[in-house]
Amino acid sequence: MVTDDSDRDSGGYSAEFDVGRLYVWGVSLLIGFIGYSSQVCVYWNYLGGATPKSLLVLGAFNCMLLLLYYNYYLAVT
């Protein structure tokens, strides 16, 4: 059976599109998990809790994490 683009417009299934979205969501979740779990489990205890120094370091870390998300967005789109 030959399929064409009219199948996609009428609600046909496109596996390539869904896999691409899955990759984007998977990488985004991986970045978030690595970025935020390292803050909670490693840096927070190492820096001694909520001190001005730790908030400054974690603030800079979060800015870099947001820039990483932004660059990933630019690469994907």
XYZ file of C-alpha atoms in Angstrom:
77
model
C 0.000 0.000 0.000
C 1.392 3.387 -0.970
C 0.904 6.220 1.488
C 1.187 9.877 0.754
C 0.924 13.142 2.658
C -2.884 13.046 2.562
C -2.799 10.295 5.232
C -1.049 12.621 7.640
C -3.578 15.400 7.091
C -6.519 13.091 7.721
C -5.241 11.920 11.102
C -2.811 9.244 9.937
C 0.002 8.141 12.218
C 3.470 9.573 11.700
C 5.997 7.653 13.794
C 8.886 9.898 12.793
C 7.235 12.987 14.272
C 6.393 11.275 17.563
C 9.905 9.875 18.000
C 11.411 13.316 17.437
C 9.184 14.819 20.111
C 10.094 11.970 22.436
C 13.789 12.737 21.988
C 13.250 16.424 22.758
C 11.249 15.672 25.898
C 13.740 13.009 26.980
C 16.746 15.311 26.635
C 14.887 18.139 28.395
C 13.998 15.883 31.314
C 17.566 14.582 31.477
C 18.976 18.124 31.615
C 16.516 19.022 34.355
C 17.178 15.883 36.373
C 20.954 16.265 36.250
C 20.847 20.011 36.888
C 18.399 20.089 39.779
C 19.285 16.810 41.492
C 22.932 17.877 41.634
C 21.879 21.126 43.309
C 19.782 19.372 45.930
C 22.002 16.374 46.637
C 25.515 17.756 46.188
C 25.838 21.515 46.173
C 23.293 22.309 48.879
C 25.013 20.090 51.460
C 28.510 21.062 50.338
C 27.767 24.789 50.575
C 26.191 24.477 54.023
C 22.496 25.132 53.423
C 20.870 28.513 52.873
C 23.687 31.007 53.227
C 24.296 34.083 51.072
C 27.302 32.324 49.509
C 25.290 29.232 48.573
C 22.445 31.316 47.142
C 24.931 33.247 45.020
C 26.573 30.067 43.714
C 23.269 28.303 43.075
C 21.857 31.449 41.445
C 24.747 31.507 38.990
C 24.327 27.752 38.440
C 20.618 28.212 37.674
C 21.390 31.023 35.222
C 23.775 28.718 33.385
C 21.167 25.955 33.445
C 18.607 28.303 31.893
C 21.141 29.262 29.223
C 21.654 25.551 28.517
C 17.890 25.110 28.049
C 17.796 28.174 25.787
C 20.636 26.880 23.637
C 18.979 23.490 23.392
C 15.770 25.219 22.296
C 17.680 27.082 19.598
C 19.337 23.882 18.418
C 16.034 22.011 18.233
C 14.109 24.724 16.453
